[in-house]
Amino acid sequence: MPKTLRLILGDQLNYQHSWFEKTGDDVLYVMMEMRQETDYVKHHIQKIVSFFGAMRRFSQHLEKQGHKVKYLTLDSEENTQSLTNNLSWLIEEYEIEKFEYLLPDEHRLDEQLREFCDALDISWEAYDTEHFLTTRTELNEFFEGKKTFLMESFYRYMRKKFNVLMDNGEPMTGQWNYDHDNREKLDDDVSLPKRLHFDHDVTELVDLIESEGVEFIGNIDPKHLRWPLDRQESLEALNHFLGVALPAFGKYQDAMHDEHSFLNHSLISFSLNTKMISPLEVVRRAVDYWEKHQESISIAQIEGFVRQIIGWREYMRGIYWAKMPEFKQLNFLEQKAKLPSWYWTGDTKMACMRHAINQSLNLSYAHHIQRLMVTGNFALLAGVDPDEIDRWYLGIYIDAIEWVEITNTRGMSQFADCGIVGTKPYVSSANYINKMSNYCGSCHYSQTKKTGEGACPFNSLYWHFYNRNEDKLKKNPRIGMAYRTLDKLKNKEAILKQAEEYIANIEEL
């Protein structure tokens, strides 16, 4: 009989964790598919299927290595659908003497397990997941005494700490950041690489989810799920990215195109966020590849990629643990509007929104600019309650786990945190969307018009946003120009009226 019960959550699939170095009959690992996790928001069907598929493969891997595993499927008669209830009966059933778990990356699960352990009459212990490059508290300690948490400062600290793209303590070439070199629009004559597609048949999992009555969003071809489901496939995806997409990753990372969903993006965020691969190995492999191919890959491409992994990703996780649970309640701009129903269907006349939403519904994927400057931008301009947009982002994207979703959404995208993450609201008129995409050319609305029939909603909503939030934003030094321009608008009243009409009839846009 096992004496120790060890819990592995669905985003803790670290094949290289020290737990698994030794096997023994005295340790029982438990993994669970639970309604508790499928139902706290309405998730994309591809997200649920990919998590379950990856979890099942991980449990099979452990068993092949000689570990004892108790795996509760969604339809198991023993499954109470509650994490703590399942743990309680397992402890009683197997006469467990000690409970161990890996520290969760979501605050709600951290609290649930802490309360559970506090009530246990057996010993227990929590362990690190051995994935992230920083501790939960490291970012907060780094910025101790500072009013703002500047990501660039933290990024440079991480580069030095792990000696990435460094030369004797200084950045290679003497320049830390090449972001300004990585903002090109994708021209129609640019050749894009064919991306790796895994073609998993997940019919059985889709049938299970449907038969159990789990409500979900989005679409799936059950015979052709494209996402990696284990460590080996995740490494294949990484190597494929390095071989075909890294050479132009940074150059076009902000571009958007209605015929190209993946562009040169890495497509490894699901693998990273489930811990099937680690950030340090990703960065090391990428830098090694770049060093061998510098004739075809500029430093701007590799630096942009490194910044996303050891800079932005670790930074967002640090913000999460520094500011939760209060962060989840922040609504600095006091926005209260409901999310338009077409966020769930893509049924809108705005070409940019229609494409970004339908891509998300079909693929459970959109890259960062589609999330920030299209769907997030519109929600912010329209005054949507950050709770509403939080739930949408958390549910629709395959890589969305709260620690990374909420900091990007409520912070970076919706400015609900009053500048903890971003120093200004990330809003734009149609001009930016037209500059970075080909969406506007096929749109029902005119990106050049602010008022009148066919005027792009982004244009008037942009000025309405600044006008209604003047008391909160005008003193922000980074957006003074916007208010000086607003004050000089000759047709200001007509623009604001146009915006109010669009907001009143938002379901018809």
Short mmCIF file of C-alpha atoms in Angstrom, two decimals, residues 28-321:
data_model
loop_
_atom_site.label_atom_id
_atom_site.label_comp_id
_atom_site.label_asym_id
_atom_site.label_seq_id
_atom_site.Cartn_x
_atom_site.Cartn_y
_atom_site.Cartn_z
CA LEU A 28 0.80 7.04 -5.42
CA TYR A 29 0.39 9.85 -7.94
CA VAL A 30 -3.09 11.16 -8.62
CA MET A 31 -4.38 13.10 -11.63
CA MET A 32 -7.99 14.14 -12.17
CA GLU A 33 -10.30 15.34 -14.92
CA MET A 34 -12.87 17.40 -13.00
CA ARG A 35 -15.97 19.46 -13.61
CA GLN A 36 -14.51 21.81 -11.04
CA GLU A 37 -11.94 22.74 -13.70
CA THR A 38 -14.06 22.49 -16.84
CA ASP A 39 -16.85 24.63 -15.42
CA TYR A 40 -15.37 27.62 -13.52
CA VAL A 41 -15.55 29.45 -16.84
CA LYS A 42 -16.85 28.20 -20.17
CA HIS A 43 -13.74 26.92 -21.96
CA HIS A 44 -12.94 26.31 -25.61
CA ILE A 45 -13.48 22.69 -26.60
CA GLN A 46 -9.92 22.47 -27.96
CA LYS A 47 -8.57 23.72 -24.64
CA ILE A 48 -10.44 21.08 -22.61
CA VAL A 49 -9.51 18.31 -25.03
CA SER A 50 -5.85 19.35 -25.18
CA PHE A 51 -5.53 19.47 -21.39
CA PHE A 52 -7.18 16.07 -20.97
CA GLY A 53 -5.16 14.59 -23.82
CA ALA A 54 -1.87 15.91 -22.42
CA MET A 55 -2.76 14.75 -18.90
CA ARG A 56 -3.55 11.23 -20.09
CA ARG A 57 -0.29 10.97 -21.98
CA PHE A 58 1.61 12.22 -18.96
CA SER A 59 0.00 9.64 -16.67
CA GLN A 60 0.81 6.90 -19.18
CA HIS A 61 4.42 8.12 -19.28
CA LEU A 62 4.66 7.90 -15.49
CA GLU A 63 3.26 4.38 -15.47
CA LYS A 64 5.75 3.29 -18.13
CA GLN A 65 8.51 4.68 -15.92
CA GLY A 66 7.31 2.42 -13.11
CA HIS A 67 5.33 4.93 -11.02
CA LYS A 68 1.95 4.12 -9.48
CA VAL A 69 -0.76 6.42 -10.84
CA LYS A 70 -4.43 6.84 -9.99
CA TYR A 71 -6.06 8.64 -12.92
CA LEU A 72 -9.66 9.78 -12.54
CA THR A 73 -11.36 10.31 -15.87
CA LEU A 74 -14.23 12.74 -16.17
CA ASP A 75 -16.78 9.90 -16.17
CA SER A 76 -15.19 7.77 -13.44
CA GLU A 77 -17.72 6.58 -10.87
CA GLU A 78 -15.24 7.42 -8.12
CA ASN A 79 -14.83 11.01 -9.36
CA THR A 80 -16.69 13.51 -7.16
CA GLN A 81 -15.67 16.31 -9.59
CA SER A 82 -14.16 18.19 -6.64
CA LEU A 83 -10.40 18.35 -6.06
CA THR A 84 -10.55 18.24 -2.28
CA ASN A 85 -13.35 15.68 -2.06
CA ASN A 86 -11.41 13.37 -4.35
CA LEU A 87 -8.29 13.82 -2.25
CA SER A 88 -10.18 13.09 0.95
CA TRP A 89 -11.52 9.73 -0.17
CA LEU A 90 -8.18 8.75 -1.70
CA ILE A 91 -6.43 9.46 1.59
CA GLU A 92 -8.99 7.33 3.41
CA GLU A 93 -9.17 4.57 0.79
CA TYR A 94 -5.41 4.05 0.61
CA GLU A 95 -4.71 4.84 4.28
CA ILE A 96 -2.31 7.59 3.21
CA GLU A 97 0.15 8.84 5.81
CA LYS A 98 1.44 11.92 3.96
CA PHE A 99 0.01 14.20 1.27
CA GLU A 100 2.27 16.10 -1.13
CA TYR A 101 1.47 18.52 -3.93
CA LEU A 102 3.17 20.88 -6.36
CA LEU A 103 2.51 24.56 -5.76
CA PRO A 104 -0.36 25.64 -8.05
CA ASP A 105 0.03 28.62 -10.36
CA GLU A 106 -3.56 29.80 -9.87
CA HIS A 107 -4.48 31.61 -6.68
CA ARG A 108 -7.87 29.86 -6.35
CA LEU A 109 -6.22 26.43 -6.36
CA ASP A 110 -3.46 27.61 -4.05
CA GLU A 111 -6.07 28.73 -1.52
CA GLN A 112 -8.16 25.58 -1.95
CA LEU A 113 -5.22 23.29 -1.28
CA ARG A 114 -3.91 25.39 1.61
CA GLU A 115 -7.28 25.26 3.36
CA PHE A 116 -7.50 21.53 2.67
CA CYS A 117 -4.05 20.88 4.12
CA ASP A 118 -4.71 23.00 7.19
CA ALA A 119 -7.57 20.64 8.05
CA LEU A 120 -5.65 17.42 7.46
CA ASP A 121 -4.78 15.12 10.36
CA ILE A 122 -1.82 13.66 8.43
CA SER A 123 1.42 15.36 7.46
CA TRP A 124 1.68 17.25 4.19
CA GLU A 125 4.24 19.16 2.13
CA ALA A 126 4.20 21.47 -0.92
CA TYR A 127 6.95 21.47 -3.54
CA ASP A 128 8.04 23.80 -6.31
CA THR A 129 7.06 22.82 -9.85
CA GLU A 130 10.69 23.35 -10.93
CA HIS A 131 9.56 25.19 -14.05
CA PHE A 132 9.78 28.96 -13.68
CA LEU A 133 13.04 30.89 -13.58
CA THR A 134 11.92 33.00 -10.63
CA THR A 135 10.20 32.38 -7.31
CA ARG A 136 6.71 33.65 -6.61
CA THR A 137 8.12 36.60 -4.65
CA GLU A 138 11.25 37.42 -6.65
CA LEU A 139 9.77 40.17 -8.81
CA ASN A 140 8.15 41.87 -5.83
CA GLU A 141 11.47 41.77 -4.00
CA PHE A 142 13.29 43.12 -7.07
CA PHE A 143 11.00 46.17 -7.20
CA GLU A 144 10.84 46.71 -3.43
CA GLY A 145 10.44 50.41 -2.70
CA LYS A 146 9.67 51.27 -6.34
CA LYS A 147 6.40 52.91 -7.39
CA THR A 148 6.35 51.28 -10.82
CA PHE A 149 7.26 47.76 -11.92
CA LEU A 150 9.11 48.48 -15.17
CA MET A 151 9.33 45.32 -17.23
CA GLU A 152 12.48 46.41 -19.05
CA SER A 153 14.40 46.64 -15.77
CA PHE A 154 13.28 43.16 -14.78
CA TYR A 155 14.10 41.80 -18.24
CA ARG A 156 17.67 43.09 -18.02
CA TYR A 157 17.99 41.54 -14.57
CA MET A 158 16.90 38.19 -16.01
CA ARG A 159 19.31 38.43 -18.93
CA LYS A 160 22.17 39.01 -16.49
CA LYS A 161 21.02 36.35 -14.04
CA PHE A 162 20.94 33.62 -16.68
CA ASN A 163 23.67 35.04 -18.92
CA VAL A 164 21.47 35.11 -22.01
CA LEU A 165 22.71 37.10 -25.02
CA MET A 166 25.35 38.66 -22.80
CA ASP A 167 29.03 39.41 -23.34
CA ASN A 168 31.12 39.99 -20.21
CA GLY A 169 28.19 41.40 -18.30
CA GLU A 170 26.93 43.59 -21.14
CA PRO A 171 24.33 42.87 -23.82
CA MET A 172 25.66 41.61 -27.13
CA THR A 173 26.01 44.52 -29.57
CA GLY A 174 25.56 46.93 -26.63
CA GLN A 175 21.78 47.09 -27.16
CA TRP A 176 19.27 45.44 -24.82
CA ASN A 177 16.05 45.70 -26.78
CA TYR A 178 15.21 45.57 -30.51
CA ASP A 179 11.45 46.07 -30.19
CA HIS A 180 11.45 49.00 -32.62
CA ASP A 181 12.86 46.71 -35.32
CA ASN A 182 10.04 44.23 -34.86
CA ARG A 183 6.92 46.08 -35.95
CA GLU A 184 6.55 45.52 -39.69
CA LYS A 185 3.30 44.92 -41.52
CA LEU A 186 3.05 41.71 -43.52
CA ASP A 187 3.07 42.52 -47.24
CA ASP A 188 1.15 40.19 -49.54
CA ASP A 189 4.34 39.08 -51.29
CA VAL A 190 6.03 37.88 -48.07
CA SER A 191 6.53 34.12 -48.02
CA LEU A 192 5.47 32.45 -44.78
CA PRO A 193 6.60 29.02 -43.58
CA LYS A 194 4.26 26.04 -43.46
CA ARG A 195 3.59 25.32 -39.80
CA LEU A 196 3.62 21.98 -38.01
CA HIS A 197 0.22 20.35 -37.46
CA PHE A 198 -0.04 17.19 -35.32
CA ASP A 199 -3.42 15.80 -36.49
CA HIS A 200 -4.51 14.04 -33.29
CA ASP A 201 -7.74 12.05 -33.40
CA VAL A 202 -9.51 13.13 -30.20
CA THR A 203 -12.98 11.89 -31.08
CA GLU A 204 -13.16 9.83 -27.89
CA LEU A 205 -12.41 12.85 -25.71
CA VAL A 206 -14.90 15.07 -27.54
CA ASP A 207 -17.58 12.39 -27.13
CA LEU A 208 -16.78 12.14 -23.41
CA ILE A 209 -17.02 15.90 -22.85
CA GLU A 210 -20.31 16.11 -24.74
CA SER A 211 -21.83 13.06 -23.06
CA GLU A 212 -20.98 14.45 -19.62
CA GLY A 213 -22.80 17.68 -20.44
CA VAL A 214 -19.80 20.01 -20.19
CA GLU A 215 -20.65 23.37 -21.73
CA PHE A 216 -17.97 24.76 -24.01
CA ILE A 217 -17.28 27.32 -26.71
CA GLY A 218 -15.50 27.14 -30.02
CA ASN A 219 -15.09 24.59 -32.76
CA ILE A 220 -13.03 21.45 -33.26
CA ASP A 221 -12.28 18.90 -35.94
CA PRO A 222 -11.99 15.89 -33.62
CA LYS A 223 -9.84 13.94 -36.08
CA HIS A 224 -7.29 16.72 -36.56
CA LEU A 225 -6.35 18.45 -33.30
CA ARG A 226 -3.18 20.39 -34.15
CA TRP A 227 -1.66 21.03 -30.70
CA PRO A 228 1.23 19.06 -29.11
CA LEU A 229 0.13 16.72 -26.32
CA ASP A 230 3.38 15.53 -24.77
CA ARG A 231 6.97 16.58 -24.23
CA GLN A 232 8.33 14.98 -27.40
CA GLU A 233 5.77 16.74 -29.58
CA SER A 234 6.39 19.99 -27.74
CA LEU A 235 10.10 19.75 -28.54
CA GLU A 236 9.22 18.99 -32.16
CA ALA A 237 7.11 22.15 -32.24
CA LEU A 238 9.95 24.18 -30.75
CA ASN A 239 12.51 22.79 -33.19
CA HIS A 240 10.15 23.42 -36.10
CA PHE A 241 9.73 27.04 -35.02
CA LEU A 242 13.47 27.55 -34.77
CA GLY A 243 14.07 26.00 -38.19
CA VAL A 244 11.42 27.80 -40.23
CA ALA A 245 9.95 30.73 -38.31
CA LEU A 246 12.59 32.27 -36.02
CA PRO A 247 14.34 34.07 -38.94
CA ALA A 248 11.38 36.45 -39.22
CA PHE A 249 9.74 36.00 -35.82
CA GLY A 250 10.41 39.46 -34.47
CA LYS A 251 10.08 41.31 -37.76
CA TYR A 252 6.42 40.38 -38.20
CA GLN A 253 5.39 39.54 -34.63
CA ASP A 254 2.93 42.49 -34.48
CA ALA A 255 1.51 41.94 -37.97
CA MET A 256 -2.01 40.67 -38.63
CA HIS A 257 -3.42 39.13 -41.82
CA ASP A 258 -6.80 37.60 -42.60
CA GLU A 259 -5.27 34.67 -44.53
CA HIS A 260 -2.49 33.80 -42.10
CA SER A 261 -3.29 32.85 -38.52
CA PHE A 262 0.11 31.74 -37.24
CA LEU A 263 2.63 33.88 -39.16
CA ASN A 264 6.06 33.32 -37.57
CA HIS A 265 4.89 32.85 -33.99
CA SER A 266 6.31 29.99 -31.96
CA LEU A 267 3.02 28.19 -31.10
CA ILE A 268 4.56 26.69 -27.95
CA SER A 269 2.62 28.60 -25.27
CA PHE A 270 0.37 25.63 -24.46
CA SER A 271 3.44 23.42 -24.10
CA LEU A 272 5.11 25.98 -21.85
CA ASN A 273 2.08 26.74 -19.72
CA THR A 274 1.42 23.05 -19.06
CA LYS A 275 5.16 22.70 -18.24
CA MET A 276 5.82 20.00 -20.83
CA ILE A 277 8.84 22.12 -21.76
CA SER A 278 10.65 24.69 -19.63
CA PRO A 279 11.43 28.35 -20.33
CA LEU A 280 15.15 27.92 -19.75
CA GLU A 281 15.51 25.00 -22.16
CA VAL A 282 13.46 26.91 -24.74
CA VAL A 283 15.72 29.95 -24.48
CA ARG A 284 18.93 27.91 -24.45
CA ARG A 285 17.89 25.94 -27.55
CA ALA A 286 16.81 29.11 -29.34
CA VAL A 287 20.04 30.98 -28.60
CA ASP A 288 22.14 27.95 -29.58
CA TYR A 289 20.26 27.74 -32.87
CA TRP A 290 20.70 31.46 -33.52
CA GLU A 291 24.44 31.31 -32.80
CA LYS A 292 24.80 28.67 -35.52
CA HIS A 293 22.66 30.58 -38.03
CA GLN A 294 23.55 34.23 -37.51
CA GLU A 295 23.98 34.73 -41.23
CA SER A 296 20.23 34.21 -41.71
CA ILE A 297 18.80 35.27 -38.35
CA SER A 298 19.40 38.79 -37.06
CA ILE A 299 19.83 39.49 -33.37
CA ALA A 300 16.53 41.40 -33.42
CA GLN A 301 14.67 38.13 -34.03
CA ILE A 302 16.28 36.14 -31.23
CA GLU A 303 16.20 39.05 -28.78
CA GLY A 304 12.48 39.53 -29.37
CA PHE A 305 11.84 35.87 -28.67
CA VAL A 306 14.05 35.78 -25.56
CA ARG A 307 12.30 38.88 -24.22
CA GLN A 308 8.92 37.16 -24.47
CA ILE A 309 10.09 34.05 -22.58
CA ILE A 310 12.41 35.19 -19.79
CA GLY A 311 11.21 38.78 -19.67
CA TRP A 312 7.50 39.16 -20.24
CA ARG A 313 6.36 35.67 -19.16
CA GLU A 314 8.28 35.68 -15.88
CA TYR A 315 7.33 39.32 -15.29
CA MET A 316 3.62 38.59 -15.63
CA ARG A 317 3.84 35.66 -13.26
CA GLY A 318 5.65 37.83 -10.73
CA ILE A 319 2.99 40.54 -10.99
CA TYR A 320 0.31 37.90 -10.43
CA TRP A 321 1.74 36.67 -7.14
#
